[in-house]
Short mmCIF file of C-alpha atoms in Angstrom, two decimals:
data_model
loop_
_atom_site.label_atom_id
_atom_site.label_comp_id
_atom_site.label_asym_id
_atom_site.label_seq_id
_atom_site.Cartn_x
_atom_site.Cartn_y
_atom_site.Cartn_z
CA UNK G 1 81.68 80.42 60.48
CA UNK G 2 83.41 77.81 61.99
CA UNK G 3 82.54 77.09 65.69
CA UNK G 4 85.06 77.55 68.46
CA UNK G 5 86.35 73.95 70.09
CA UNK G 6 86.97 74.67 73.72
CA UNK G 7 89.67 73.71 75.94
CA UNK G 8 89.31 70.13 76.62
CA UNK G 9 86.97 69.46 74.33
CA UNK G 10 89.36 68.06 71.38
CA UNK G 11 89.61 64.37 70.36
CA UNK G 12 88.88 61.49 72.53
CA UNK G 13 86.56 63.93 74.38
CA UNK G 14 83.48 64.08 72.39
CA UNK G 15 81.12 63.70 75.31
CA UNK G 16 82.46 66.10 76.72
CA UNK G 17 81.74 68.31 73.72
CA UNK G 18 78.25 67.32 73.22
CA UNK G 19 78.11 68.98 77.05
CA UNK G 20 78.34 72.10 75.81
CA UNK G 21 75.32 75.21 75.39
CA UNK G 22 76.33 76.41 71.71
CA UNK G 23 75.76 80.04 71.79
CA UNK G 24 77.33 82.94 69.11
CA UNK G 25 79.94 84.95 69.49
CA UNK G 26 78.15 88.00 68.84
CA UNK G 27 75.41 87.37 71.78
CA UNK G 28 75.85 89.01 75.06
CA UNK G 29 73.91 88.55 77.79
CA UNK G 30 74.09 90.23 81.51
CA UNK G 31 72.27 89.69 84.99
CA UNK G 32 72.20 92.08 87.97
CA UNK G 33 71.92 90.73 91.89
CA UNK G 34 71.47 92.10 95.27
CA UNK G 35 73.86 93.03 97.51
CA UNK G 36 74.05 89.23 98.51
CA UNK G 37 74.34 87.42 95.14
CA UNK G 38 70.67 86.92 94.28
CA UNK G 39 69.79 87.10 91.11
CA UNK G 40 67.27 90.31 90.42
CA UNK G 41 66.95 90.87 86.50
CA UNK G 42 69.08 89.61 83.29
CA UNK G 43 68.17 89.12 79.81
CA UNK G 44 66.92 86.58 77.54
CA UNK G 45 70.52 85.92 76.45
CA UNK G 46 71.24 84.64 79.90
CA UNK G 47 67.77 83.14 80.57
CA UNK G 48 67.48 81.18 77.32
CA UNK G 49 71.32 80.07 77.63
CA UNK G 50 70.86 78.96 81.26
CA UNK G 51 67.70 77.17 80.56
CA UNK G 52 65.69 77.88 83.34
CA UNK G 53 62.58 79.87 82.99
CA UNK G 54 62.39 83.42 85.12
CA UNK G 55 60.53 81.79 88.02
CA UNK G 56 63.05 79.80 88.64
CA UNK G 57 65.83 82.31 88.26
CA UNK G 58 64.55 85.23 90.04
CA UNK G 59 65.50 85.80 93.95
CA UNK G 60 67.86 82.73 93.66
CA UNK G 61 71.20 82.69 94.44
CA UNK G 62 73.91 83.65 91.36
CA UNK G 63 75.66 80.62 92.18
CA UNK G 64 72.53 78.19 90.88
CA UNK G 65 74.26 78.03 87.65
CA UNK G 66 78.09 77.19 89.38
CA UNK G 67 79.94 74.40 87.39
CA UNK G 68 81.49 72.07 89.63
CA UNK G 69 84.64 72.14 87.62
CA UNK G 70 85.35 75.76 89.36
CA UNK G 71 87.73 76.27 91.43
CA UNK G 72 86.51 77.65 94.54
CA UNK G 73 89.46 80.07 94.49
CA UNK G 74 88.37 82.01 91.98
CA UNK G 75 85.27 82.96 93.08
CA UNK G 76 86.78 84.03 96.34
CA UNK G 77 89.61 86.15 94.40
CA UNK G 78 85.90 87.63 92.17
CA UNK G 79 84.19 88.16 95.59
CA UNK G 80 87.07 89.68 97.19
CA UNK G 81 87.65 92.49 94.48
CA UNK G 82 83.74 93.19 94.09
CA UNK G 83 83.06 93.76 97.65
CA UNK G 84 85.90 96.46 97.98
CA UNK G 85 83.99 98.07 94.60
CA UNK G 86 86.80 96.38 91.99
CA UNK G 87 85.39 96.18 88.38
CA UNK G 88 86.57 92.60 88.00
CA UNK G 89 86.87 90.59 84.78
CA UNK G 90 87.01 86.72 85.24
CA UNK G 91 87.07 83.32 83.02
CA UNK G 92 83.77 81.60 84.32
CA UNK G 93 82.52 77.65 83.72
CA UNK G 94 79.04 77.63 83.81
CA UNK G 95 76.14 74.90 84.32
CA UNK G 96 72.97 74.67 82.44
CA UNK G 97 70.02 73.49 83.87
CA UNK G 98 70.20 70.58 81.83
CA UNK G 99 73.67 69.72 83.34
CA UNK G 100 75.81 70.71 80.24
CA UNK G 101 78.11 73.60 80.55
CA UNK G 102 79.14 77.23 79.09
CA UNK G 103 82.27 79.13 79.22
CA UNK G 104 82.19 82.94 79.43
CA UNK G 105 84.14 86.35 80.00
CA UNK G 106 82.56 87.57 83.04
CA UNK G 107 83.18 91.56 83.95
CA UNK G 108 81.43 92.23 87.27
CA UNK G 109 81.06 95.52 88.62
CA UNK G 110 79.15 97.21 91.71
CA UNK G 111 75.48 98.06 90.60
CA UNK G 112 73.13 99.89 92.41
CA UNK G 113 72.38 97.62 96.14
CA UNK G 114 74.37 94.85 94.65
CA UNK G 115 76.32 93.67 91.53
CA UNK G 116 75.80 93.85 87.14
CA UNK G 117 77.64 91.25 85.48
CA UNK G 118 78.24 91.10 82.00
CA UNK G 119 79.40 87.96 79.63
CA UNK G 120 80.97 86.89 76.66
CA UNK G 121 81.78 83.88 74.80
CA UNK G 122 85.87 83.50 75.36
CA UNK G 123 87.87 82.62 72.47
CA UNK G 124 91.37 83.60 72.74
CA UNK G 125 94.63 81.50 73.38
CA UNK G 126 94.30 83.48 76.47
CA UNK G 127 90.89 81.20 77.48
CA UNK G 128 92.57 78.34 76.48
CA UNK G 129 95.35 78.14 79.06
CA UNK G 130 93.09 79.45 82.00
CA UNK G 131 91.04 76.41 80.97
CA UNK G 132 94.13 74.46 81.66
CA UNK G 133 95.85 76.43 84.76
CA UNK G 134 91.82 75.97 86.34
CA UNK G 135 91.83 72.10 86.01
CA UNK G 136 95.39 72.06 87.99
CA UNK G 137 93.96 74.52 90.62
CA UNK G 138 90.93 71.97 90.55
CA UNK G 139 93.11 69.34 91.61
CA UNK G 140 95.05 70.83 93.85
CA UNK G 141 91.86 72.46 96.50
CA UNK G 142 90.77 68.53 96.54
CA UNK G 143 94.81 67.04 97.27
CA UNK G 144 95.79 69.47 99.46
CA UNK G 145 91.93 70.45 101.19
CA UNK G 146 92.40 73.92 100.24
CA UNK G 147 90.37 76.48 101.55
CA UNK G 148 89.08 78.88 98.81
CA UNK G 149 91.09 82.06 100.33
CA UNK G 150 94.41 79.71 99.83
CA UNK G 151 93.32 78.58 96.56
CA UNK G 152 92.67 82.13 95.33
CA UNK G 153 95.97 82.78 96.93
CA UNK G 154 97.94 80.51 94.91
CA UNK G 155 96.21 81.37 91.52
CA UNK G 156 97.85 85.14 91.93
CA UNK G 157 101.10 83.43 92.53
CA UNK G 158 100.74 81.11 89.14
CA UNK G 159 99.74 84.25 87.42
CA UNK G 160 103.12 86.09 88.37
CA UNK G 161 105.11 82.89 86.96
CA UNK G 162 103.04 83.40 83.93
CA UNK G 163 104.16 87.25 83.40
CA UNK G 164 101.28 88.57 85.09
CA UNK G 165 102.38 91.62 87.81
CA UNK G 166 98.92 91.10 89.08
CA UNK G 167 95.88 90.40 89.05
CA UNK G 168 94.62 93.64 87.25
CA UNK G 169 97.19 93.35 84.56
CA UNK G 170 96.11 89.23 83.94
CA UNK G 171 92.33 90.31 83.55
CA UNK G 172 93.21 93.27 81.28
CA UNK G 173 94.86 91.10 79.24
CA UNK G 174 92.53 88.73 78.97
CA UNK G 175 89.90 90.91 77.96
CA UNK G 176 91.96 92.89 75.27
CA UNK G 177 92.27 89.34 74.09
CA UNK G 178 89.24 87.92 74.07
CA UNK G 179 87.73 91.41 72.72
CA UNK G 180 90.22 90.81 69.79
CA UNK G 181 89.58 87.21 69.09
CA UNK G 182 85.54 88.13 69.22
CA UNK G 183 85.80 90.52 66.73
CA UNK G 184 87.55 87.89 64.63
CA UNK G 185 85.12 85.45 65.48
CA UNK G 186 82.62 88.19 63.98
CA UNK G 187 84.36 89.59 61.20
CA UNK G 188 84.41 92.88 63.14
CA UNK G 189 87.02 95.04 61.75
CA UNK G 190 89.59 95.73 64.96
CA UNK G 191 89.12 97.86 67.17
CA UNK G 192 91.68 100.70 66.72
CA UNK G 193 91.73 101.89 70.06
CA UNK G 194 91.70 98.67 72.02
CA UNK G 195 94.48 97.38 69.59
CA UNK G 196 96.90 100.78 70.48
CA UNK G 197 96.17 100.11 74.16
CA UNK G 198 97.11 96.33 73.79
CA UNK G 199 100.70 98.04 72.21
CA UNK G 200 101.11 99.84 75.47
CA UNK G 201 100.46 97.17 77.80
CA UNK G 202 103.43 95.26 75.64
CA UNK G 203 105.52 98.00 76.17
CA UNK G 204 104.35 98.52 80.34
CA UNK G 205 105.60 94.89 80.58
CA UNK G 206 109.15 95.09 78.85
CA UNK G 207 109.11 98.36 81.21
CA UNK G 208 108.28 96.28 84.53
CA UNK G 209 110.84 93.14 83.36
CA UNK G 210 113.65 95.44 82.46
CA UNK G 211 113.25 97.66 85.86
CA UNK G 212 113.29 94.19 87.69
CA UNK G 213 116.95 93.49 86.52
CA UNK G 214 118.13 96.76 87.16
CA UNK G 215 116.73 96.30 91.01
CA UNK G 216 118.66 92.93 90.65
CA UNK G 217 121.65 94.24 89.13
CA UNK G 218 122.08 96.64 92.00
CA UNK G 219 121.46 94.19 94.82
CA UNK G 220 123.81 91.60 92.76
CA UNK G 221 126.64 94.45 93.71
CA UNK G 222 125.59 96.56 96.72
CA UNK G 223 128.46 95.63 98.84
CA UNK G 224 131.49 96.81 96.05
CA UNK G 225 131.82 100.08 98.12
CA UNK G 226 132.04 98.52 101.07
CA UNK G 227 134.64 95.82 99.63
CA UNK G 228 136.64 98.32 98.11
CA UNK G 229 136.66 100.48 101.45
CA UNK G 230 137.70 97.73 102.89
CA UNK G 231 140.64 96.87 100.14
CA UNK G 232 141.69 100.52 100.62
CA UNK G 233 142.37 100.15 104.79
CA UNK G 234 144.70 96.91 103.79
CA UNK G 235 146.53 99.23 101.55
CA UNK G 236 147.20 102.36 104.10
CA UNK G 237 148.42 105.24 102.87
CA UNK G 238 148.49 103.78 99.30
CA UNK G 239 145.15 103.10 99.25
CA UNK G 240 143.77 106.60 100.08
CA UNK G 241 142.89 107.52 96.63
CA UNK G 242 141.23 104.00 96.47
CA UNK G 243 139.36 105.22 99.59
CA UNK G 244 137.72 108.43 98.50
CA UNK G 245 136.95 106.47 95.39
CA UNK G 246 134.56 103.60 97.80
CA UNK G 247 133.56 107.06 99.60
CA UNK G 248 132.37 108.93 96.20
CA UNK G 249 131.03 105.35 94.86
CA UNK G 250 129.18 104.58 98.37
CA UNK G 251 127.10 108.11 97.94
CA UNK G 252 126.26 107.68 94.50
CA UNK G 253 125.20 104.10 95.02
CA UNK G 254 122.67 105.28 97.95
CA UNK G 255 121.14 107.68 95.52
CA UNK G 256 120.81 104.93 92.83
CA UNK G 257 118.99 102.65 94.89
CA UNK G 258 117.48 105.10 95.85
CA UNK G 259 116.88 106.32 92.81
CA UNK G 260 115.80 102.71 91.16
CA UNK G 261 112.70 102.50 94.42
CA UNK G 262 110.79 105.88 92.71
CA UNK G 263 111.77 104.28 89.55
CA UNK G 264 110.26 100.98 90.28
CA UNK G 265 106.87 102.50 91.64
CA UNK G 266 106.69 104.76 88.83
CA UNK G 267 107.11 102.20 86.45
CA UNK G 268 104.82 100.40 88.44
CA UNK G 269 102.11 102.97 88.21
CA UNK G 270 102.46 103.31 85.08
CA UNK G 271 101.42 99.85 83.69
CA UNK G 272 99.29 99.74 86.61
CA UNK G 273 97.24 102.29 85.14
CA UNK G 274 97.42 101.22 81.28
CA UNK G 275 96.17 98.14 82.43
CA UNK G 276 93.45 99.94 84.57
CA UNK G 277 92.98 102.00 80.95
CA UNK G 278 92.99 99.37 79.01
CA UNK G 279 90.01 97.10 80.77
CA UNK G 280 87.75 100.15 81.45
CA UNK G 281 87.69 100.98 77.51
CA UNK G 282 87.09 96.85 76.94
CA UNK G 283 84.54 97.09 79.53
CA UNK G 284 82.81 100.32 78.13
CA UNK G 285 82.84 98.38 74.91
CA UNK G 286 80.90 95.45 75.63
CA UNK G 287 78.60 97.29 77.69
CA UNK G 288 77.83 99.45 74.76
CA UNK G 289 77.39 96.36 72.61
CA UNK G 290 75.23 94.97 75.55
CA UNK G 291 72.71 97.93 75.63
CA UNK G 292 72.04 97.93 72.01
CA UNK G 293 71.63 93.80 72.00
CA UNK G 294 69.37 94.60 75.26
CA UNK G 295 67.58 97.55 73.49
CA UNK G 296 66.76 95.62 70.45
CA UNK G 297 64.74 92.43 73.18
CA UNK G 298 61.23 92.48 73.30
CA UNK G 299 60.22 93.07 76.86
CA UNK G 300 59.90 90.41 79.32
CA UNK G 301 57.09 90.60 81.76
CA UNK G 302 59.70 89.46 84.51
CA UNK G 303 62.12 91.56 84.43
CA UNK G 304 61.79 95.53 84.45
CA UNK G 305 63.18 96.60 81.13
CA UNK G 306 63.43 100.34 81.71
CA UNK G 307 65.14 99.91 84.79
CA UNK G 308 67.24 97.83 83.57
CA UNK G 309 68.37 99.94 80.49
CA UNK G 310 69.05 103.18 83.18
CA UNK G 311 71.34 100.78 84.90
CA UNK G 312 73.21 99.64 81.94
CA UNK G 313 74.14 103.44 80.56
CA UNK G 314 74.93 105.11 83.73
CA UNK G 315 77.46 102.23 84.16
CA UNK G 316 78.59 102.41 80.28
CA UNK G 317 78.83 106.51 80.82
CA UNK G 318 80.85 106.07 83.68
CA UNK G 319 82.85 103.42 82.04
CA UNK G 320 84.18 106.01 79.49
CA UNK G 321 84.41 108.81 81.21
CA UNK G 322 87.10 107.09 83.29
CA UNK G 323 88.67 105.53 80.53
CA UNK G 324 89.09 108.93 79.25
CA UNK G 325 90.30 110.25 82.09
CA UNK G 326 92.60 106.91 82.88
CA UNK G 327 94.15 108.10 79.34
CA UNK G 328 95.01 111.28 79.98
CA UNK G 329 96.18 110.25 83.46
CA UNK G 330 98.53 107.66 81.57
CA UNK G 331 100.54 110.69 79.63
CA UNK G 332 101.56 112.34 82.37
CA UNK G 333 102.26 109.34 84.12
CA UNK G 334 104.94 108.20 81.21
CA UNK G 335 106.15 112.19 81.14
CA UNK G 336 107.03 111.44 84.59
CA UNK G 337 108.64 108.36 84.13
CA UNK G 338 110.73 110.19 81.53
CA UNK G 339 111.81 112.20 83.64
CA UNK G 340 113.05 109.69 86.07
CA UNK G 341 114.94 107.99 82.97
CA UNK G 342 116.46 110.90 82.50
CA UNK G 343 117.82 111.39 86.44
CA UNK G 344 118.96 107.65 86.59
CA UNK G 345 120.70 108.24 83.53
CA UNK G 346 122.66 111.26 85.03
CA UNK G 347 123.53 108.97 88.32
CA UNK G 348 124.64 106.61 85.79
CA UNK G 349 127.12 108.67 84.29
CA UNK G 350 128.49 109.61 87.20
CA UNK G 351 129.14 106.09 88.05
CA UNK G 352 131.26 106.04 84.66
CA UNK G 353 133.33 108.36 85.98
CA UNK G 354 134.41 106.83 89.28
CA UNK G 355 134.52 103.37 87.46
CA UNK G 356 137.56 105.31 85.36
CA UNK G 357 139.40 106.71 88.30
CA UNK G 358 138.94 103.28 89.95
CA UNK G 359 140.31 101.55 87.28
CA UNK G 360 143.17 103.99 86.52
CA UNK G 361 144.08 103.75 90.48
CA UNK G 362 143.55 99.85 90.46
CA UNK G 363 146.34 99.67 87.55
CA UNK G 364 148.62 101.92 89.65
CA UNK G 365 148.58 99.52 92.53
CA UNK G 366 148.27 96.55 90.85
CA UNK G 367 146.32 94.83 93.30
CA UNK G 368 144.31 91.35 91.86
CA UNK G 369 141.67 92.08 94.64
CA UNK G 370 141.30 95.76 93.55
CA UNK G 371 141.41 94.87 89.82
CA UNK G 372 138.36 92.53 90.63
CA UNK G 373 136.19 94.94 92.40
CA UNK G 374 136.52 97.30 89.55
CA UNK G 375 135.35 94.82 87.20
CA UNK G 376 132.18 94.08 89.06
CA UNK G 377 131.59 97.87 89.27
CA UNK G 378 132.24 97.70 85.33
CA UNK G 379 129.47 94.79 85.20
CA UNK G 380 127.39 96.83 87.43
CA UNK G 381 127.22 100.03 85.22
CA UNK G 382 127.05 97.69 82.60
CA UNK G 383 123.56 96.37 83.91
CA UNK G 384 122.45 99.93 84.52
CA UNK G 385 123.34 101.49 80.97
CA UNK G 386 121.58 98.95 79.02
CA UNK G 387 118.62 98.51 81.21
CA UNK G 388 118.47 102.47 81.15
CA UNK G 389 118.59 102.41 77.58
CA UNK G 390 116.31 99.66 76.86
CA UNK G 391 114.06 101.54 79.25
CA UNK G 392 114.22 104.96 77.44
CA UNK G 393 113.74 103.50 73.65
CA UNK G 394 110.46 101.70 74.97
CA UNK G 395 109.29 104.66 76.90
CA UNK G 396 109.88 106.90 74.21
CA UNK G 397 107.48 104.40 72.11
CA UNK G 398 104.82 104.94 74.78
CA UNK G 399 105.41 108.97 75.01
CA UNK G 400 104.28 109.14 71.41
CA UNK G 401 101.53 106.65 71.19
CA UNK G 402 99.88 107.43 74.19
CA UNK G 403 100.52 111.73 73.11
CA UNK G 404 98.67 110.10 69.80
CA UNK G 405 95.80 108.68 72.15
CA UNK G 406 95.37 111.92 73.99
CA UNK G 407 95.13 113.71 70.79
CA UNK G 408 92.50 111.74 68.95
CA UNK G 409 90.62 110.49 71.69
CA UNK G 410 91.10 112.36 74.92
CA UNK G 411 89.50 115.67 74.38
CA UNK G 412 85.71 115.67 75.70
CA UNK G 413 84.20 116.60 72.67
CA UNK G 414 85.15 113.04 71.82
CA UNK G 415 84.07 110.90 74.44
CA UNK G 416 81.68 109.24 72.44
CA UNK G 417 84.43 107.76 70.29
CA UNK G 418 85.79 105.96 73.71
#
C-alpha cells in the first residue's frame, strides 16, 4: 500500500518528510492522564511511536510530546470542551523524542480522575486543509501576540467561513472523514452505518444554509407592512382596502418570524444532534478497534493492563449506548421539524393570498409606490416557497433514512451492531 504524503510534506520539502514517525493506518494507540494532564498509562502503540521508554513517560505532563508547530489555540479550544466533560475530537501535530513529528486524530474524553485519549493516523482531504488553516493560525498567535483563548477564538470563526455551524459539527466531520479514508487506507469495506450518518449530516447542512436565507429573506422585507401602511394613510379613504391589507400582512408577518425562530432552533437541533450522533458512533468505533488492538498486546510491566482494558469498555459501552439513543432521539427530532415545515407552509399560503388582494387593489389604484411594495411582497413569498420547499424535499430524505436507521439499528437487541 502506498504511504500517505502529509500536508506539507510534497516536493521541495523532503526534509521535512524524512521528519516524520511512519506508523500504519491500521495501528491505534491511546493514553489516559490525571485530572491535570499527566500521563498515567497508554499502550505500546503510543510508547513505541513516541519513542520514549515508560520511565520517562509516566507521571509527566501530556504535553512532553507538543509539536511546536501547534497552535496554542487549539489546545485551549481541546481543554476548554474536556473540562466541561465534552468528548472532543481534534487534528493533533505531535513530537517524537527524537525531534521528528506525527500527525493524529485525537478523540479525548473524561476518564475516570482525569482524561482517555484515543488516536489515529489522519488521512482525509479533511486533514489536509486543517494542516493548512493551522500553519495560518501559527502565524497569526506570533504577528498579532495572541493569547491562546483569542487564538482558539478565531479558529471557531474560520471554521464558520468554512461551512462549519460549530465546532461539534467541524469535528464530526472530520472524523466521519478520516474514519472513511482509514478504511480505504485499509481496504476495510465501508462502514454502512457511518456512511448513512455522513448522508444525514449532508442533508442537516443544506437544512441549516437554506433556513439561513429564509431568516434573511424575511429581514430583507420586514418593513413592507409598515411601508404599505404607510402608502395607505397618503391615499385616505382610497387606500382603506390597502390598509387592512398592511393590517392582515403585519399579523401574519409577526407569526412568520415568529414562526422561522422555532424553525431555526429546530433545525438547529436537529443537525446539532446528527452531528452529536454521528461522532459518538465514530468514536464507539475506534474504541472498539482500540480494545481488540489493546487486547491482542502482551502486557507491559508499567502499565496496569486490566485496568486499563475496564476503562476502555465501560467508555466503548457507553459510547453506543448513546449513539443509540442519539439515533432514536434524531427521528423524532426530524418528525418535529416536519411538523414545523408543515405550519410555515400554511403561514405561507396565507401570505399568497394577501399578496393577490394586494396586487388586485394595487392595479385598482394604480399607484407606482403601491405597485412596488407588492412586488417585494411577491419576492418575499417567493424566498419563503422555495426555501420551504427545498426544506421539505431534504427533510423528507432524512425522515426515511433516519426511520431506516431506527429500524435496523435502534432496537436494543441490536446494540452490538452500533
Amino acid at each position: 500500500m502506498s504511504m500517505i504524503v502529509e500536508p506539507g510534506l510534497v516536493s521541495g520539502h523532503a526534509a521535512q518528510a524524512v521528519s516524520a514517525v511512519p506508523f500504519h493506518p491500521s495501528e491505534i494507540f491511546f493514553s489516559r492522564t490525571d485530572g491535570r494532564g499527566k500521563i498515567v498509562a497508554g499502550n505500546s502503540v503510543f510508547q513505541r511511536i513516541s519513542q520514549y521508554d515508560w520511565d520517562e513517560l509516566l507521571g509527566q505532563p501530556h504535553n512532553v510530546i507538543r509539536h511546536a508547530d501547534m497552535p496554542r489555540g487549539i489546545f485551549w479550544l481541546l481543554w476548554d470542551r474536556i473540562r466541561r466533560g465534552l468528548l472532543t475530537g481534534a487534528y493533533v501535530k505531535n513530537r517524537a523524542r527524537d525531534g521528528r513529528h506525527y500527525w493524529v486524530f485525537a478523540i479525548v474524553a473524561p476518564a475516570e480522575n482525569g482524561y482517555l485519549s484515543v488516536r489515529i493516523k489522519p488521512g482525509s482531504e479533511t486533514f489536509g486543509l486543517v494542516a493548512r488553516e493551522y500553519a495560518q493560525l501559527l502565524t497569526l498567535e506570533t504577528e498579532r501576540s495572541l493569547t491562546p483563548a483569542q487564538s482558539g477564538a478565531l479558529m471557531t470563526e474560520r471554521l464558520a467561513e468554512l461551512g462549519f455551524s460549530d465546532y461539534d459539527a467541524f469535528m464530526a466531520h472530520a472524523l466521519t472523514d478520516e474514519v472513511a479514508a482509514r478504511n480505504a487506507m485499509i481496504e476495510r469495506p465501508e462502514d454502512r452505518m457511518m456512511a448513512h450518518f455522513r448522508k444525514l449530516m449532508d442533508g442537516a447542512r443544506s437544512i441549516m444554509q437554506t433556513t439561513a436565507q429564509l431568516v434573511s429573506g424575511y429581514a430583507q422585507h420586514q418593513f413592507v407592512p409598515l411601508n404599505l401602511f404607510v402608502q395607505a394613510g397618503r391615499l385616505g379613504q382610497a387606500g382603506s382596502a390597502i390598509g387592512t391589507i398592511s393590517g392582515n400582512y403585519s399579523l401574519l408577518s409577526e407569526e412568520i418570524r415568529s414562526g422561522l425562530a422555532s424553525f431555526s432552533v429546530a433545525a438547529a437541533r436537529v443537525s446539532s444532534n446528527i452531528c452529536e450522533g454521528a461522532f459518538m458512533l465514530g468514536t464507539a468505533r475506534i474504541q472498539q478497534e482500540t480494545i481488540s488492538l489493546f487486547a491482542s498486546e502482551p502486557p507491559q510491566a508499567a502499565v496496569d493492563h486490566a485496568r486499563e482494558m475496564c476503562h476502555l469498555t465501560a467508555q466503548e459501552q457507553s459510547y453506543r449506548r448513546n449513539a443509540r439513543d442519539k439515533l432514536c432521539g434524531i427521528r423524532d427530532d426530524v418528525e418535529q421539524f416536519h411538523r414545523q415545515t408543515l405550519d410555515l407552509k400554511r403561514l405561507a399560503s396565507g401570505l399568497s393570498a394577501i399578496r393577490v388582494m394586494g396586487k388586485v387593489e394595487s392595479g385598482r389604484l394604480a399607484v407606482a409606490v403601491l405597485a412596488d411594495l407588492i412586488a417585494d411582497l411577491e419576492a418575499f413569498q417567493a424566498v419563503i416557497a422555495a426555501g420551504l420547499t427545498e426544506i421539505a424535499l431534504v427533510n423528507q430524505d432524512l425522515r426515511q433514512k433516519v426511520a431506516a436507521l431506527v429500524e435496523a439499528y435502534g432496537s436494543k437487541r441490536n446494540t452490538d451492531e452500533i
